[in-house]
PDB file of C-alpha atoms in Angstrom:
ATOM      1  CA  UNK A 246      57.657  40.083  31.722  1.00 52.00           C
ATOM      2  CA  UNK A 247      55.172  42.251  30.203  1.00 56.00           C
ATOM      3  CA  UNK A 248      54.254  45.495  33.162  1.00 70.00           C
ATOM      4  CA  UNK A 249      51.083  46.005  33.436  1.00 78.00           C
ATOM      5  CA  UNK A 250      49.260  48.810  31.411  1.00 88.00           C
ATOM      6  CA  UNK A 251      45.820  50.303  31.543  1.00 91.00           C
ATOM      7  CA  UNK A 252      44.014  50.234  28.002  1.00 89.00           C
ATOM      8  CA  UNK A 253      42.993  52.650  26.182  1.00 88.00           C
ATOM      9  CA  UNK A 254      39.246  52.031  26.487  1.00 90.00           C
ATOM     10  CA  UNK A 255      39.523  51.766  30.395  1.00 92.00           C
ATOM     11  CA  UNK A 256      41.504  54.877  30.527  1.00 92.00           C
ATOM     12  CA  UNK A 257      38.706  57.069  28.587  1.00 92.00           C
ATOM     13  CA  UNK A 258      36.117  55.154  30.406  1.00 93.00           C
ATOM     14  CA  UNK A 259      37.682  56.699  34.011  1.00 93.00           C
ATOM     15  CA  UNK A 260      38.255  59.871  32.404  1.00 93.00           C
ATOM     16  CA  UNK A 261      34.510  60.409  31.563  1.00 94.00           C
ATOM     17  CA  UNK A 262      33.869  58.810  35.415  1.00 95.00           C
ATOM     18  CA  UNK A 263      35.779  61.561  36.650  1.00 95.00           C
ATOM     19  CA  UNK A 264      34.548  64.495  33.999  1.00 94.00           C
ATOM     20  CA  UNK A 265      31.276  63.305  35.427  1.00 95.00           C
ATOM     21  CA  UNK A 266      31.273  64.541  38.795  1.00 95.00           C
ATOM     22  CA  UNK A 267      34.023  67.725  37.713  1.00 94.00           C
ATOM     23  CA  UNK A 268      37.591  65.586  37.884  1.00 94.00           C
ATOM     24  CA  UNK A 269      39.730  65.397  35.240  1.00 90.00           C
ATOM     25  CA  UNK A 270      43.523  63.973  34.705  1.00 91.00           C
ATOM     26  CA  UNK A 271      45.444  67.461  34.322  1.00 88.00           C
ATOM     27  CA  UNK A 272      48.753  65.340  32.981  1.00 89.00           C
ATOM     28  CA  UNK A 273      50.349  61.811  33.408  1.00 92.00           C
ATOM     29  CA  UNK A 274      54.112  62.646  34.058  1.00 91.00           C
ATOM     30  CA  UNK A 275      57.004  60.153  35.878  1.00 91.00           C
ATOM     31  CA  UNK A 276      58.316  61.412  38.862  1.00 91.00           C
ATOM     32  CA  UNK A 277      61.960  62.131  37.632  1.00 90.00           C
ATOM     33  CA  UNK A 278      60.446  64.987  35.611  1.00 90.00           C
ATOM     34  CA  UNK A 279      59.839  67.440  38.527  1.00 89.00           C
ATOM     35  CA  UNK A 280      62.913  69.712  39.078  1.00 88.00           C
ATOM     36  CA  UNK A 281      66.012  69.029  41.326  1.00 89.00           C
ATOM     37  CA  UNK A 282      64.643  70.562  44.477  1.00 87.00           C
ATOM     38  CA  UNK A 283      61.133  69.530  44.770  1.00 85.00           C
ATOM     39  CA  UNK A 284      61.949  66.048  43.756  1.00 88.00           C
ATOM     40  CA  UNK A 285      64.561  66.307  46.705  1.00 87.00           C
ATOM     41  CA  UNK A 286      61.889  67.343  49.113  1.00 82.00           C
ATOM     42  CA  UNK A 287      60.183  64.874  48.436  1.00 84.00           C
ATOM     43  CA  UNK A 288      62.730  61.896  48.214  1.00 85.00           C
ATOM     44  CA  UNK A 289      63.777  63.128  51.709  1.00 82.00           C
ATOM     45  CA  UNK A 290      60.582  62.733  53.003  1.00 75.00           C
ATOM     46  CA  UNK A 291      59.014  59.548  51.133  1.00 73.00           C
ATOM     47  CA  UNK A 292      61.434  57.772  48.320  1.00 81.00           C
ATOM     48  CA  UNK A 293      58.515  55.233  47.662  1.00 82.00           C
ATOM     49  CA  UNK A 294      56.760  58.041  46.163  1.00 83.00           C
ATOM     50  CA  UNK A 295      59.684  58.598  44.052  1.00 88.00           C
ATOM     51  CA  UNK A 296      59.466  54.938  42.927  1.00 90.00           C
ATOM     52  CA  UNK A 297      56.428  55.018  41.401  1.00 92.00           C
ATOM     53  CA  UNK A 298      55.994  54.349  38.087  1.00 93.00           C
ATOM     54  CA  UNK A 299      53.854  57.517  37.074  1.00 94.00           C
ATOM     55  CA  UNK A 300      52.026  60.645  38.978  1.00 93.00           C
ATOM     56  CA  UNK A 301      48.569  61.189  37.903  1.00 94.00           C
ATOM     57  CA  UNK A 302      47.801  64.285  38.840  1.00 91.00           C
ATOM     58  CA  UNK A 303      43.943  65.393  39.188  1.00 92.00           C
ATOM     59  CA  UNK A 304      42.391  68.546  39.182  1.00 89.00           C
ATOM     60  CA  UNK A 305      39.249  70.446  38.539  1.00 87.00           C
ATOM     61  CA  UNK A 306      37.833  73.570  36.614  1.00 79.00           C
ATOM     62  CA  UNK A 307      34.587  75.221  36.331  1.00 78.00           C
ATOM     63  CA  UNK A 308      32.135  74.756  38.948  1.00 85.00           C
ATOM     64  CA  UNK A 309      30.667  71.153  37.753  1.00 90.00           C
ATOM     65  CA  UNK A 310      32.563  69.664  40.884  1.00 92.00           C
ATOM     66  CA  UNK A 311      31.195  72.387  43.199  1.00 90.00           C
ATOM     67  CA  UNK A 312      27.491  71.640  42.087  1.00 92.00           C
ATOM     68  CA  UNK A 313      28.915  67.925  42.767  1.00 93.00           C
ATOM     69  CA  UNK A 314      29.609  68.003  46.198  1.00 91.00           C
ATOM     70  CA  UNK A 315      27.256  70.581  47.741  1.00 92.00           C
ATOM     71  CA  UNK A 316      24.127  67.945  46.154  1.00 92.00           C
ATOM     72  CA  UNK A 317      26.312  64.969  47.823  1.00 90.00           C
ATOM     73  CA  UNK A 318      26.657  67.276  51.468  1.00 90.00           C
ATOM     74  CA  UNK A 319      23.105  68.535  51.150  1.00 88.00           C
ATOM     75  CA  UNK A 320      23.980  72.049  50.986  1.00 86.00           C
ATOM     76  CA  UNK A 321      23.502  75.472  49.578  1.00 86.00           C
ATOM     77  CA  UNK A 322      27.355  76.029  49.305  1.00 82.00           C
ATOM     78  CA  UNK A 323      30.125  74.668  50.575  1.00 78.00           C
ATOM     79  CA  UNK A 324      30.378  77.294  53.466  1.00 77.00           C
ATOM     80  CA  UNK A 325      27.459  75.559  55.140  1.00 76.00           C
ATOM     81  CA  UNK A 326      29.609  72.502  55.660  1.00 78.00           C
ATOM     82  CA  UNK A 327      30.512  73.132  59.136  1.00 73.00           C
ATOM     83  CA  UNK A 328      30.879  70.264  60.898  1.00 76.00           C
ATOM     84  CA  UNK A 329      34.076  68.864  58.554  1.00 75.00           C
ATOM     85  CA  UNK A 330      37.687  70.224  58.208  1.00 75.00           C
ATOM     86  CA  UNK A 331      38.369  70.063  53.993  1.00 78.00           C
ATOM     87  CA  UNK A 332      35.353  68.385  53.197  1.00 85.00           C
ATOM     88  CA  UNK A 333      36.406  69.421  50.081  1.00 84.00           C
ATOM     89  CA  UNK A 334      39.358  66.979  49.760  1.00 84.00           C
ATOM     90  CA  UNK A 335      37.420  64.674  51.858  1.00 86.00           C
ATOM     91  CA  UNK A 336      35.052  63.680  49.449  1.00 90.00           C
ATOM     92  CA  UNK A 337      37.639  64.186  46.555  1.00 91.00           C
ATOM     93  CA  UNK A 338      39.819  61.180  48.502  1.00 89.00           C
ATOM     94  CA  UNK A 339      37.037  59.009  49.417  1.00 91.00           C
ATOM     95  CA  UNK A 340      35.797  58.927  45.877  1.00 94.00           C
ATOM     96  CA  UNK A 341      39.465  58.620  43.778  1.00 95.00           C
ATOM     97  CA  UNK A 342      39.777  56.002  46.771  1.00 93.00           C
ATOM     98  CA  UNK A 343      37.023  54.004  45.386  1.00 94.00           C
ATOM     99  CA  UNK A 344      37.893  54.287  41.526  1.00 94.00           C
ATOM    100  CA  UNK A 345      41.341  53.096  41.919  1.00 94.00           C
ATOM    101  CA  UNK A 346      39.932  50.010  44.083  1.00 94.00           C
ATOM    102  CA  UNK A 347      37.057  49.225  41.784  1.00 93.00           C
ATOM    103  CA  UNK A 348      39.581  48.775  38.598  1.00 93.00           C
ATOM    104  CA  UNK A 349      42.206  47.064  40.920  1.00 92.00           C
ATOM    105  CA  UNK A 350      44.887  49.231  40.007  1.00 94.00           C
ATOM    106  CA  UNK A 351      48.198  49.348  42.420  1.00 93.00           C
ATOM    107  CA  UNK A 352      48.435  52.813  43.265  1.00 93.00           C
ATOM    108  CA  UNK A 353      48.765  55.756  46.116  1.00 87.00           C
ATOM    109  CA  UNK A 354      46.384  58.692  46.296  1.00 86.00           C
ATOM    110  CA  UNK A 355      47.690  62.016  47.627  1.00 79.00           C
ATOM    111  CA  UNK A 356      45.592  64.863  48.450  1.00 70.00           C
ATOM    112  CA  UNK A 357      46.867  68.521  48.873  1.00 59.00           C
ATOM    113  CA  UNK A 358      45.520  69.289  52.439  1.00 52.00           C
ATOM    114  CA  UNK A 359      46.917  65.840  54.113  1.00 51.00           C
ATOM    115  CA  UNK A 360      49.834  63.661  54.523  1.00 44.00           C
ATOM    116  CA  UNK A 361      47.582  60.755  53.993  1.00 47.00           C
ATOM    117  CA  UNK A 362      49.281  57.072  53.252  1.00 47.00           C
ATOM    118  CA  UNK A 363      52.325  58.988  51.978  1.00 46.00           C
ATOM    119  CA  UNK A 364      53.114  60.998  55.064  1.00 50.00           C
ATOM    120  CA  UNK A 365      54.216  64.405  52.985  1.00 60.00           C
ATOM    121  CA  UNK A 366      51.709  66.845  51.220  1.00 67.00           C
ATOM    122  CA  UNK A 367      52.272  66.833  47.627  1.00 72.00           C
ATOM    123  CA  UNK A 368      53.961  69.525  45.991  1.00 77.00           C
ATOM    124  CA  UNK A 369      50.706  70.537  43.666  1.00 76.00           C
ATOM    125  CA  UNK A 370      52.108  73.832  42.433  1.00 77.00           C
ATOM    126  CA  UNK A 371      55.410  72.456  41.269  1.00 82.00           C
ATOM    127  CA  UNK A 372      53.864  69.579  39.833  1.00 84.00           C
ATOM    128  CA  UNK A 373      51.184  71.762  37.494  1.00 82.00           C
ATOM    129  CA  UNK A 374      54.083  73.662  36.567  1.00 82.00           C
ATOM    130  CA  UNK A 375      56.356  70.990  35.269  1.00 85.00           C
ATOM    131  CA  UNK A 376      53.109  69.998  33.104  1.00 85.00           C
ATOM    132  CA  UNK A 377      53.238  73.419  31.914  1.00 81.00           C
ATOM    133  CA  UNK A 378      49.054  73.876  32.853  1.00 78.00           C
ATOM    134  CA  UNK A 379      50.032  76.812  35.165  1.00 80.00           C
ATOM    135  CA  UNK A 380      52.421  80.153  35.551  1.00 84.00           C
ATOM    136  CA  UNK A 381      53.490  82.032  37.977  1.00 85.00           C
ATOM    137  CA  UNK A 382      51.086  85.390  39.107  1.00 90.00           C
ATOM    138  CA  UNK A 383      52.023  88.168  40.627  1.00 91.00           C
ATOM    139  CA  UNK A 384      50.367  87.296  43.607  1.00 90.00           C
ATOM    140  CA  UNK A 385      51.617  84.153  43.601  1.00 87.00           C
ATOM    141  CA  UNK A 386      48.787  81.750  42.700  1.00 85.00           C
ATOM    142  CA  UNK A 387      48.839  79.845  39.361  1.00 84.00           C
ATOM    143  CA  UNK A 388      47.326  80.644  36.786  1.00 87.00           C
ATOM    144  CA  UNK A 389      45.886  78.836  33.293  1.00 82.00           C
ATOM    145  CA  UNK A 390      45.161  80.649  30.081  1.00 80.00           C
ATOM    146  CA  UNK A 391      41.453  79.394  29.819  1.00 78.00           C
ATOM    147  CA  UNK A 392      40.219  78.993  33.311  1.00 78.00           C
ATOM    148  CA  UNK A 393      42.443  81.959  34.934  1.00 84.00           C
ATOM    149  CA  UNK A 394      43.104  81.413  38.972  1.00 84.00           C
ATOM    150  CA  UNK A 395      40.031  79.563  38.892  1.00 80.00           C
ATOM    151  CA  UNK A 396      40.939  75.923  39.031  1.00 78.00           C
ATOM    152  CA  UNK A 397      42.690  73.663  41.456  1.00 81.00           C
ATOM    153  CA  UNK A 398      45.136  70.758  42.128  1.00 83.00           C
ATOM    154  CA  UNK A 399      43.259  68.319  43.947  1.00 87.00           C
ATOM    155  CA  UNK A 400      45.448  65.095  44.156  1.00 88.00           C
ATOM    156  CA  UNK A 401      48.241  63.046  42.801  1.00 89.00           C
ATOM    157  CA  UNK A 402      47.538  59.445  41.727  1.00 93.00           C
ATOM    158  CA  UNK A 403      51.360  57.142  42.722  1.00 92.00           C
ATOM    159  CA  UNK A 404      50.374  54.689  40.610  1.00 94.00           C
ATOM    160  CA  UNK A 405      52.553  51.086  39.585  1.00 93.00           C
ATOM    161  CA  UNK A 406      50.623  50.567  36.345  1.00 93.00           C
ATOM    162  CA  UNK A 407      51.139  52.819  33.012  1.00 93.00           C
ATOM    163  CA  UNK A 408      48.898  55.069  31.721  1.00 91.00           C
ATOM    164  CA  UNK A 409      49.646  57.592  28.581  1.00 84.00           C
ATOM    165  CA  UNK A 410      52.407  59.961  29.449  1.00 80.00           C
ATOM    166  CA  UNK A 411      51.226  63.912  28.477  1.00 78.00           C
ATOM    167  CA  UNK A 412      53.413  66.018  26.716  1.00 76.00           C
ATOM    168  CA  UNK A 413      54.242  69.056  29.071  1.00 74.00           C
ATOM    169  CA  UNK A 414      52.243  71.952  27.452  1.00 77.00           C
ATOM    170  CA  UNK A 415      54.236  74.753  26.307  1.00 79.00           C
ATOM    171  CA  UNK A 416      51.973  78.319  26.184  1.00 80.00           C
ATOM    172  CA  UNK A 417      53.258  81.445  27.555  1.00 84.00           C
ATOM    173  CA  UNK A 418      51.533  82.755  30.543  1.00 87.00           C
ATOM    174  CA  UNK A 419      48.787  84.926  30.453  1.00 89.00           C
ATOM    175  CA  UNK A 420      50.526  87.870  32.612  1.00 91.00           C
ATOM    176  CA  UNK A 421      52.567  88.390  29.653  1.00 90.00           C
ATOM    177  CA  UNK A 422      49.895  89.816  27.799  1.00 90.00           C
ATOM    178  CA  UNK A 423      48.239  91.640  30.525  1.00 91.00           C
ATOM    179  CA  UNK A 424      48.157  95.446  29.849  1.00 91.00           C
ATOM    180  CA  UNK A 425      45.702  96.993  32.981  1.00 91.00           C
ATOM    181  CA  UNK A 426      48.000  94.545  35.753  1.00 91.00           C
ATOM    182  CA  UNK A 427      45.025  94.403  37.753  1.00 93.00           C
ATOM    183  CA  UNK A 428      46.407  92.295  40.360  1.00 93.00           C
ATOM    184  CA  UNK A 429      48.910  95.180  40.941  1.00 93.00           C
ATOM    185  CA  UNK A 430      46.556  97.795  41.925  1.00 92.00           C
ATOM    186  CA  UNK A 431      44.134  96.125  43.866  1.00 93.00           C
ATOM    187  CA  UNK A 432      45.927  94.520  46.228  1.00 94.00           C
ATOM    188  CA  UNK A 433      45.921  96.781  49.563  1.00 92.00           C
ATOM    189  CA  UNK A 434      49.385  95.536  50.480  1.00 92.00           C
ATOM    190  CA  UNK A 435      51.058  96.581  47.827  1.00 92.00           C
ATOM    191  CA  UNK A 436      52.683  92.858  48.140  1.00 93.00           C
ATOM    192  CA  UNK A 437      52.205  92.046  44.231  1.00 91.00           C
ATOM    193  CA  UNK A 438      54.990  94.666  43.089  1.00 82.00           C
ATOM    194  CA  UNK A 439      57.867  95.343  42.434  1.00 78.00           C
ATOM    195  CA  UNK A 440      58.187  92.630  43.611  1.00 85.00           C
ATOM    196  CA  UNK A 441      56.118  89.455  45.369  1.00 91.00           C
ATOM    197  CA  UNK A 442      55.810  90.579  49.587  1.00 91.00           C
ATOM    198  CA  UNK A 443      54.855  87.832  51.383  1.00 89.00           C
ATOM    199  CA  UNK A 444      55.560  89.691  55.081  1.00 92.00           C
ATOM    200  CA  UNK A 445      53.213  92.513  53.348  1.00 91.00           C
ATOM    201  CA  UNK A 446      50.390  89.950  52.378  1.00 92.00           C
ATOM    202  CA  UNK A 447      50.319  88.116  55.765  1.00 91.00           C
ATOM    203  CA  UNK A 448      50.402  90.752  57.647  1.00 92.00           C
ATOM    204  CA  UNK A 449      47.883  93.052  55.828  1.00 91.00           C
ATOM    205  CA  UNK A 450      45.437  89.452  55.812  1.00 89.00           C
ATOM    206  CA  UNK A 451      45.718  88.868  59.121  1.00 89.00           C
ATOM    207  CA  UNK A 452      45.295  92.638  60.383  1.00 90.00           C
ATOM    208  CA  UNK A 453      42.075  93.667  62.399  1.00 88.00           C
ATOM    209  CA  UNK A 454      38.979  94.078  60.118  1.00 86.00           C
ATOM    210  CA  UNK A 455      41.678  92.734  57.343  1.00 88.00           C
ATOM    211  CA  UNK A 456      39.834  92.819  53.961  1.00 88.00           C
ATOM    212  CA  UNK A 457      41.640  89.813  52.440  1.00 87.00           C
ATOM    213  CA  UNK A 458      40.813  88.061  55.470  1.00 82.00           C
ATOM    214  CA  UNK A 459      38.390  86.032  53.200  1.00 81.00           C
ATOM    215  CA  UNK A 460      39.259  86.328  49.991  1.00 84.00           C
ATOM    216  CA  UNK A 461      42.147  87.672  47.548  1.00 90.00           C
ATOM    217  CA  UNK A 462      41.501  91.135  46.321  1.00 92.00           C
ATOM    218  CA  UNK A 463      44.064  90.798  44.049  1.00 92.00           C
ATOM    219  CA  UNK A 464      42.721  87.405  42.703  1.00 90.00           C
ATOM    220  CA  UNK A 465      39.453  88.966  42.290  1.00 90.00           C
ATOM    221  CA  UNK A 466      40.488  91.687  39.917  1.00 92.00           C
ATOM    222  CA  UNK A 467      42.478  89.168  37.720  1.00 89.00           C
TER     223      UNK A 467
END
């Protein structure tokens, strides 16, 4: 019996469907290739998703899909949606939703923020680093040669139908290089050195008048 497999053609047809709107497949890897203790995690919580024949995993770049979503919400910026909880992931679930059921294909969406049909969040960060898109950052957010911190995981596609595999990318992280250690300095925790604080960083963020409260100082200067 021949399993089913999704053609070429179709597969560049939904990858320009999703570059569209600011999508993209970040890598096509089986489940068995995430390490021991993730992959544990997971198979604890939900061995069906362990089952599946690949994870597609989904992310975005650049600031195509935020132009994307704040003309579908109506908005300015995404701040002025204030009515939804991750309206974000929302939309990013209702329209993967919708692509896998217009081509018929049997598979499982997960999105980062929810348990959704799967019942466990996915492990995002594990899963970008097995592909070898991100590395580690001294304050503890991943990070990609070309687009920096600035990108996300935004869901994992379970899917019972094969697509191409990606080779896991092998480039050496970009803190390697980094002379000024930006991140170090301007953090006001001092969390990012020696040695990674999280008590520091939650603590400092969640402080009166806190000025990470909003946003990652530390990020910023990377």
């Amino acid at each position: 019996m021949v399993e089913p497999q999704i053609s070429p053609l179709e597969w560049d047809t939904w990858g320009r469907d999703l570059d569209a709107v600011g999508l993209s497949v970040m890598g096509v890897m089986s489940p068995d290739q995430l390490p021991e203790h993730p992959q544990d995690h997971v198979r604890s919580h939900h061995p069906q998703a362990m089952q599946a024949k690949q994870w597609w995993v989904i992310g975005h770049h650049g600031d195509r899909l935020w132009r994307t979503l704040t003309r579908a919400y109506g908005v300015a910026c995404m701040e002025d949606v204030v009515d939804l909880t991750h309206p974000m992931d929302m939309w990013v679930h209702r329209f993967l939703t919708q692509q896998i059921q217009c081509r018929s294909w049997p598979a499982t969406l997960w999105v980062p923020d929810e348990a959704g049909e799967m019942g466990i969040a996915a492990p995002l960060q594990s899963i970008g680093q097995t592909l070898g898109w991100t590395h580690q950052t001294p304050f503890q957010l991943g990070i990609d040669g070309r687009w920096g911190t600035w990108f996300a995981y935004r869901a994992v596609i379970c899917a019972d139908i094969w697509a191409p595999l990606s080779a896991p990318m092998d480039r050496p992280s970009p803190c390697d290089a980094c002379l000024t250690r930006a991140c170090e300095t301007a953090c006001p925790a001092g969390a990012c050195t020696p040695q990674w604080d999280g008590n520091r960083c939650q603590s400092h963020r969640l402080s009166a008048g806190s000025s990470c409260r909003t946003d990652c100082l530390a990020r910023r200067a990377c």
